[in-house]
Amino acid sequence: MKSLVDILETTNSLDGDQLAALLTTRDIDVVDYLHRRARTVAQMHYGTGIYVRGLIELTNICRNDCLYCGIRRSNTHVERYSLTVDQVMACCEHGYRLGFRTFVLQGGEWGDERAAWIADIVAEMRHRWPDCAITLSLGEHSREVYALWRDSGADRYLLRHETHNAAHYAQLHPAEMSRGHRLQCLRWLQELGYQVGTGIMVGSPWQTVDHLVEDLQFIASFRPAMVGLGPFIAQHDTPLGGHPNGTIDMTTRLYSIVRLMLPGALIPSTTALATLAPEGRLQGILAGANVVMPNLSPGEIRAQYALYDGKAHSGSEAAEGLRQLEAQLATIGYHIDWSRGDCRF
Ligand code: SAH
């Protein structure tokens, strides 16, 4: 079985059965070997530096109704907010002083009538911090809107495909959403010259090993600059609130497999992983992840951006905890790399 890891490392690919075997093996020596090879490959590309991205949670107002998400429009228990332009700029200013050179604006999905407002924010950020990368993670929009934001200065876009299997996608989303449109958006983003990130929730309800294989095959063919993988975590006010959470084990296996498939990819050790266990963040890095995304949002709104229960938003998850993050990373021989951190392929 270890030979599968070697084949994956040397050829950057495996067939579906082989991928399934790595995802399901109970042989912990194999899993350990998988992680070790993945982190060696990550270090060959990125050394022991971990890129940081300052995450700004722009709004929890959303027109969508994804069945897993705590800020879905039918969740009436959420107090809705949208940051003001001044608040966003204050977050960036604070983040820049801390050393961040990438800002990520993430939020619920609005109709295109607010596109110009976002474009103005991006243009202002581009003007004030010309040396920083601007990443957007604001859901599905028209090609024109993505083009407008790109022209305003956005460099990167994160849009997880969530699951590549159309039937599974339909189980997790309302009827008006479709896998086809999500994939269309990803293609537009790539055509427009964004560095694109995609990815999935690991262990989402009804997900099978076959689905994960399909996701890996899609990721291999799409070749995103970044791959965001986090465990599904139930949110109690959603229809999927009673389902079990994803696991650290499956999430970190996927980090390692993706690292060996796309050696130069940017792979964040996600907040959801850190939420499952205090050591989750480090386990992700030891499995080949090379990015973390500390929260730069104003303290008073963080609890309202509750995508799932127990979401980590203090300690080393918050920008204020950067020193703590440095110390944590040092325990495994890593450090923060403060550069913009563009993808190396
Ligand atoms: N509206 C944007 C941003 C969504 S939030 C978009 O549609 O892309 C970012 C990510 O959080 C989502 O892509 C999803 O994968 C993840 N997420 C949402 N609910 C979650 C949950 N209950 N558990 C784990 N991750 C979740």
Coordinates of C-alpha atoms and ligand atoms in Angstrom, one line a residue:
M1 CA 0.0 0.0 0.0
K2 CA 2.9 2.4 0.7
S3 CA 3.8 2.0 -3.0
L4 CA 0.5 3.8 -3.8
V5 CA 1.9 6.8 -2.0
D6 CA 5.1 6.6 -4.0
I7 CA 3.3 6.3 -7.3
L8 CA 1.1 9.3 -6.3
E9 CA 4.2 11.3 -5.5
T10 CA 6.1 10.4 -8.6
T11 CA 3.3 10.6 -11.2
N12 CA 0.9 13.0 -9.4
S13 CA -2.0 10.7 -10.1
L14 CA -3.7 7.5 -9.1
D15 CA -6.8 5.7 -10.5
G16 CA -10.1 5.8 -8.7
D17 CA -9.7 2.5 -6.9
Q18 CA -6.2 3.4 -5.7
L19 CA -7.4 6.8 -4.4
A20 CA -10.3 5.0 -2.6
A21 CA -7.8 2.6 -1.0
L22 CA -5.7 5.4 0.4
L23 CA -8.8 7.1 1.7
T24 CA -10.1 4.0 3.5
T25 CA -7.0 2.1 4.6
R26 CA -6.9 1.2 8.3
D27 CA -3.2 0.8 8.2
I28 CA -1.9 3.7 10.2
D29 CA 1.7 3.2 9.0
V30 CA 0.4 3.9 5.4
V31 CA -1.5 7.0 6.6
D32 CA 1.6 8.2 8.5
Y33 CA 3.7 7.7 5.4
L34 CA 1.2 9.5 3.2
H35 CA 1.4 12.5 5.6
R36 CA 5.2 12.4 5.8
R37 CA 5.6 12.4 2.0
A38 CA 3.1 15.2 1.6
R39 CA 4.8 17.4 4.1
T40 CA 8.2 16.7 2.5
V41 CA 6.7 17.8 -0.8
A42 CA 5.2 20.9 0.7
Q43 CA 8.5 21.8 2.2
M44 CA 10.3 21.3 -1.2
H45 CA 8.0 24.0 -2.6
Y46 CA 7.4 26.3 0.4
G47 CA 10.0 25.4 3.0
T48 CA 8.8 25.6 6.6
G49 CA 7.0 28.9 6.0
I50 CA 3.2 29.1 6.4
Y51 CA 1.4 31.8 4.5
V52 CA -1.2 33.8 6.4
R53 CA -4.3 35.5 4.9
G54 CA -6.3 38.0 6.8
L55 CA -10.0 36.9 6.7
I56 CA -12.6 39.7 6.7
E57 CA -16.1 38.4 7.1
L58 CA -17.9 41.1 5.0
T59 CA -21.5 40.1 5.6
N60 CA -23.7 37.3 6.8
I61 CA -26.6 38.4 4.6
C62 CA -27.2 35.7 2.0
R63 CA -29.7 35.1 -0.7
N64 CA -28.9 31.3 -0.8
D65 CA -30.3 28.6 1.4
C66 CA -27.5 25.9 1.5
L67 CA -28.8 23.2 3.8
Y68 CA -25.6 23.0 5.8
C69 CA -24.8 26.7 6.3
G70 CA -25.6 28.7 9.4
I71 CA -26.1 31.9 7.5
R72 CA -28.6 30.4 5.0
R73 CA -31.4 32.8 4.3
S74 CA -34.0 30.8 6.2
N75 CA -32.1 30.8 9.4
T76 CA -34.2 33.4 11.3
H77 CA -32.0 33.1 14.4
V78 CA -29.2 35.1 12.8
E79 CA -28.8 38.8 13.4
R80 CA -27.7 40.0 10.0
Y81 CA -24.9 42.5 9.4
S82 CA -22.9 44.0 6.7
L83 CA -19.6 45.8 7.4
T84 CA -19.3 49.4 6.3
V85 CA -16.6 50.5 3.9
D86 CA -14.9 52.2 6.8
Q87 CA -14.9 49.0 8.8
V88 CA -13.4 47.0 6.0
M89 CA -10.6 49.6 5.6
A90 CA -10.0 49.7 9.3
C91 CA -9.6 45.8 9.2
C92 CA -7.1 46.1 6.4
E93 CA -5.2 48.9 8.1
H94 CA -4.9 46.9 11.3
G95 CA -4.0 43.7 9.3
Y96 CA -1.4 45.5 7.2
R97 CA 0.3 46.8 10.4
L98 CA 0.3 43.2 11.8
G99 CA 2.1 42.2 8.6
F100 CA -0.7 40.7 6.4
R101 CA -0.2 41.0 2.7
T102 CA -3.3 39.1 1.6
F103 CA -6.8 40.1 2.5
V104 CA -9.8 37.8 1.9
L105 CA -13.2 39.3 1.8
Q106 CA -15.7 36.5 2.4
G107 CA -19.4 36.6 2.9
G108 CA -22.9 35.6 2.1
E109 CA -24.0 36.0 -1.5
W110 CA -25.8 39.1 -2.5
G111 CA -27.6 40.0 -5.7
D112 CA -25.7 41.7 -8.5
E113 CA -27.2 45.1 -7.4
R114 CA -24.5 45.3 -4.7
A115 CA -21.7 44.4 -7.2
A116 CA -20.7 48.0 -7.7
W117 CA -20.4 48.5 -4.0
I118 CA -18.0 45.6 -3.7
A119 CA -16.1 46.8 -6.7
D120 CA -15.6 50.2 -5.0
I121 CA -14.3 48.5 -1.9
V122 CA -11.9 46.4 -3.9
A123 CA -10.7 49.5 -5.9
E124 CA -10.1 51.4 -2.6
M125 CA -8.1 48.5 -1.1
R126 CA -6.1 48.2 -4.3
H127 CA -5.3 51.9 -4.2
R128 CA -4.4 51.9 -0.5
W129 CA -2.5 48.7 -0.3
P130 CA -1.0 48.1 -3.8
D131 CA 1.4 45.5 -2.5
C132 CA -1.3 43.2 -1.2
A133 CA -3.2 40.4 -2.8
I134 CA -7.0 40.8 -2.7
T135 CA -9.0 37.6 -2.5
L136 CA -12.8 37.4 -2.8
S137 CA -15.0 34.6 -1.6
L138 CA -18.5 35.9 -2.2
G139 CA -20.3 33.1 -4.0
E140 CA -21.8 32.7 -7.4
H141 CA -22.2 35.7 -9.8
S142 CA -22.4 36.5 -13.4
R143 CA -19.3 36.6 -15.6
E144 CA -19.7 40.4 -15.9
V145 CA -19.6 40.8 -12.1
Y146 CA -16.5 38.7 -11.8
A147 CA -14.9 40.7 -14.6
L148 CA -15.8 44.0 -12.9
W149 CA -14.2 42.9 -9.6
R150 CA -11.2 41.6 -11.4
D151 CA -10.8 45.0 -13.2
S152 CA -11.2 46.7 -9.8
G153 CA -8.1 44.9 -8.6
A154 CA -9.1 41.5 -7.2
D155 CA -6.4 38.8 -7.7
R156 CA -7.9 35.7 -6.3
Y157 CA -11.3 34.0 -5.8
L158 CA -12.3 31.2 -3.6
L159 CA -15.4 29.2 -4.5
R160 CA -15.6 25.7 -3.2
H161 CA -17.4 23.3 -5.5
E162 CA -18.6 21.6 -2.2
T163 CA -19.1 18.3 -4.0
H164 CA -18.6 17.3 -7.6
N165 CA -21.3 14.7 -7.7
A166 CA -24.5 16.3 -9.1
A167 CA -26.9 14.1 -7.1
H168 CA -25.0 14.8 -3.9
Y169 CA -24.8 18.5 -4.7
A170 CA -28.6 18.5 -5.0
Q171 CA -28.9 16.8 -1.5
L172 CA -27.0 19.6 0.1
H173 CA -28.5 22.6 -1.8
P174 CA -32.0 24.0 -2.6
A175 CA -33.5 23.2 -6.0
E176 CA -32.5 26.6 -7.4
M177 CA -28.8 25.9 -7.0
S178 CA -26.9 23.5 -9.2
R179 CA -23.5 21.9 -9.5
G180 CA -23.5 22.9 -13.2
H181 CA -23.7 26.6 -12.4
R182 CA -21.1 26.4 -9.7
L183 CA -18.7 24.8 -12.1
Q184 CA -19.5 27.4 -14.7
C185 CA -18.6 30.1 -12.2
L186 CA -15.3 28.4 -11.6
R187 CA -14.5 28.3 -15.3
W188 CA -15.4 32.0 -15.7
L189 CA -13.1 32.9 -12.8
Q190 CA -10.2 31.0 -14.3
E191 CA -10.8 32.5 -17.7
L192 CA -10.8 36.0 -16.2
G193 CA -7.3 35.4 -14.8
Y194 CA -8.1 35.0 -11.1
Q195 CA -6.0 32.6 -9.1
V196 CA -8.9 30.3 -8.2
G197 CA -9.4 28.3 -5.1
T198 CA -12.0 25.5 -4.9
G199 CA -12.6 22.6 -2.5
I200 CA -15.2 20.7 -0.5
M201 CA -16.6 20.0 2.9
V202 CA -15.3 16.7 4.1
G203 CA -17.8 14.3 5.7
S204 CA -20.8 16.3 4.6
P205 CA -24.1 14.3 4.9
W206 CA -24.4 11.5 2.5
Q207 CA -20.9 11.9 1.2
T208 CA -19.3 8.6 0.1
V209 CA -15.8 7.5 -0.7
D210 CA -16.8 7.5 -4.4
H211 CA -17.8 11.1 -4.1
L212 CA -14.4 12.0 -2.6
V213 CA -12.7 10.2 -5.5
E214 CA -14.8 12.2 -7.9
D215 CA -13.8 15.4 -6.1
L216 CA -10.1 14.5 -6.2
Q217 CA -10.4 13.8 -9.9
F218 CA -12.1 17.1 -10.5
I219 CA -9.4 18.9 -8.5
A220 CA -6.7 17.2 -10.5
S221 CA -8.2 18.2 -13.8
F222 CA -9.2 21.8 -12.8
R223 CA -5.8 22.5 -11.3
P224 CA -6.9 25.3 -8.9
A225 CA -4.2 27.5 -7.3
M226 CA -5.7 26.8 -4.0
V227 CA -7.7 23.9 -2.5
G228 CA -9.8 24.6 0.6
L229 CA -10.9 21.5 2.4
G230 CA -12.6 21.6 5.8
P231 CA -14.6 19.1 7.8
F232 CA -18.4 19.5 7.7
I233 CA -19.5 20.7 11.1
A234 CA -23.2 20.7 12.0
Q235 CA -24.9 24.0 12.7
H236 CA -27.9 23.4 15.0
D237 CA -30.3 25.8 13.3
T238 CA -30.0 24.2 9.8
P239 CA -31.8 21.2 8.3
L240 CA -28.5 19.2 8.5
G241 CA -27.9 20.2 12.1
G242 CA -28.4 16.6 13.3
H243 CA -25.7 15.0 11.1
P244 CA -22.3 13.9 12.4
N245 CA -19.3 16.1 11.8
G246 CA -16.5 15.2 9.3
T247 CA -13.3 13.9 10.8
I248 CA -9.8 15.2 11.2
D249 CA -8.5 11.9 9.8
M250 CA -10.3 12.1 6.5
T251 CA -9.6 15.8 6.1
T252 CA -5.9 15.4 6.6
R253 CA -5.7 12.4 4.3
L254 CA -7.2 14.6 1.6
Y255 CA -4.7 17.4 2.3
S256 CA -1.9 14.9 1.8
I257 CA -3.4 13.4 -1.4
V258 CA -4.0 16.8 -2.9
R259 CA -0.5 17.9 -1.9
L260 CA 0.9 14.9 -3.8
M261 CA -1.4 15.5 -6.8
L262 CA -0.8 19.2 -7.1
P263 CA 2.6 19.7 -5.4
G264 CA 2.7 23.5 -5.7
A265 CA -0.9 24.1 -4.6
L266 CA -1.9 26.4 -1.8
I267 CA -3.6 24.3 0.9
P268 CA -5.0 26.0 3.9
S269 CA -5.2 24.3 7.2
T270 CA -8.8 25.4 7.7
T271 CA -10.6 27.0 10.6
A272 CA -13.1 24.1 10.6
L273 CA -10.3 21.7 11.2
A274 CA -9.0 23.9 14.1
T275 CA -12.6 23.9 15.4
L276 CA -12.7 20.1 15.7
A277 CA -9.6 19.9 17.9
P278 CA -7.0 22.4 19.3
E279 CA -4.2 20.6 17.5
G280 CA -6.2 20.4 14.2
R281 CA -4.4 23.3 12.7
L282 CA -1.0 21.7 13.3
Q283 CA -2.1 18.3 12.1
G284 CA -3.2 19.9 8.9
I285 CA 0.2 21.4 8.4
L286 CA 1.9 18.1 9.2
A287 CA -0.3 16.6 6.5
G288 CA 1.0 19.1 3.9
A289 CA -1.1 22.3 4.3
N290 CA 0.8 25.5 3.9
V291 CA -1.6 28.4 4.6
V292 CA -3.7 29.6 7.5
M293 CA -6.4 32.3 7.5
P294 CA -6.6 34.1 10.8
N295 CA -9.7 36.1 11.4
L296 CA -9.4 39.9 10.9
S297 CA -13.1 40.7 11.3
P298 CA -14.2 43.2 13.9
G299 CA -14.6 41.3 17.2
E300 CA -18.2 42.3 17.6
I301 CA -19.5 40.6 14.5
R302 CA -17.5 37.3 14.6
A303 CA -20.2 35.4 16.5
Q304 CA -22.7 36.4 13.9
Y305 CA -20.7 34.8 11.1
A306 CA -21.5 31.4 12.5
L307 CA -21.3 29.0 9.5
Y308 CA -21.2 26.1 11.9
D309 CA -21.4 25.4 15.6
G310 CA -18.4 26.2 17.8
K311 CA -16.5 28.0 15.0
A312 CA -13.1 29.0 16.3
H313 CA -12.8 32.8 16.3
S314 CA -10.4 33.6 19.1
G315 CA -7.0 32.6 20.2
S316 CA -4.7 31.8 17.4
E317 CA -7.6 31.8 15.0
A318 CA -7.8 35.6 15.5
A319 CA -5.3 38.0 14.2
E320 CA -4.6 39.1 17.8
G321 CA -3.4 35.6 18.4
L322 CA -0.6 35.8 15.8
R323 CA 2.1 35.4 18.4
Q324 CA 0.3 32.4 19.8
L325 CA 0.2 31.0 16.2
E326 CA 3.9 31.6 15.8
A327 CA 4.6 29.8 19.0
Q328 CA 2.4 26.9 18.0
L329 CA 4.1 26.7 14.6
A330 CA 7.5 26.8 16.2
T331 CA 6.6 23.6 18.2
I332 CA 6.6 21.7 14.9
G333 CA 9.5 23.6 13.3
Y334 CA 7.4 26.0 11.1
H335 CA 7.1 29.8 11.0
I336 CA 4.9 32.4 9.5
D337 CA 5.8 33.5 6.0
W338 CA 4.6 37.1 5.7
S339 CA 4.9 37.4 1.9
R340 CA 1.9 37.7 -0.4
G341 CA 2.2 34.0 -1.0
D342 CA 1.3 33.4 -4.6
C343 CA 0.8 29.9 -6.0
R344 CA 4.0 28.3 -7.3
F345 CA 2.8 26.6 -10.4
Ligands
SAH1 N1 -21.0 32.5 0.1 C1 -19.6 32.1 -0.2 C2 -18.8 31.8 1.0 C3 -19.3 30.7 1.8 S1 -18.6 30.4 3.4 C4 -19.7 30.9 -1.1 O1 -20.8 30.5 -1.4 O2 -18.6 30.5 -1.6 C5 -17.2 29.5 2.9 C6 -17.3 28.0 3.1 O3 -17.7 27.6 4.4 C7 -18.3 27.3 2.2 O4 -17.8 27.2 0.9 C8 -18.5 25.9 2.8 O5 -17.7 24.9 2.3 C9 -18.1 26.2 4.3 N2 -19.2 25.9 5.2 C10 -20.5 26.4 5.2 N3 -21.2 25.7 6.1 C11 -20.4 24.8 6.7 C12 -20.6 23.9 7.7 N4 -21.7 23.7 8.4 N5 -19.5 23.1 8.1 C13 -18.3 23.3 7.5 N6 -18.1 24.2 6.5 C14 -19.1 24.9 6.1

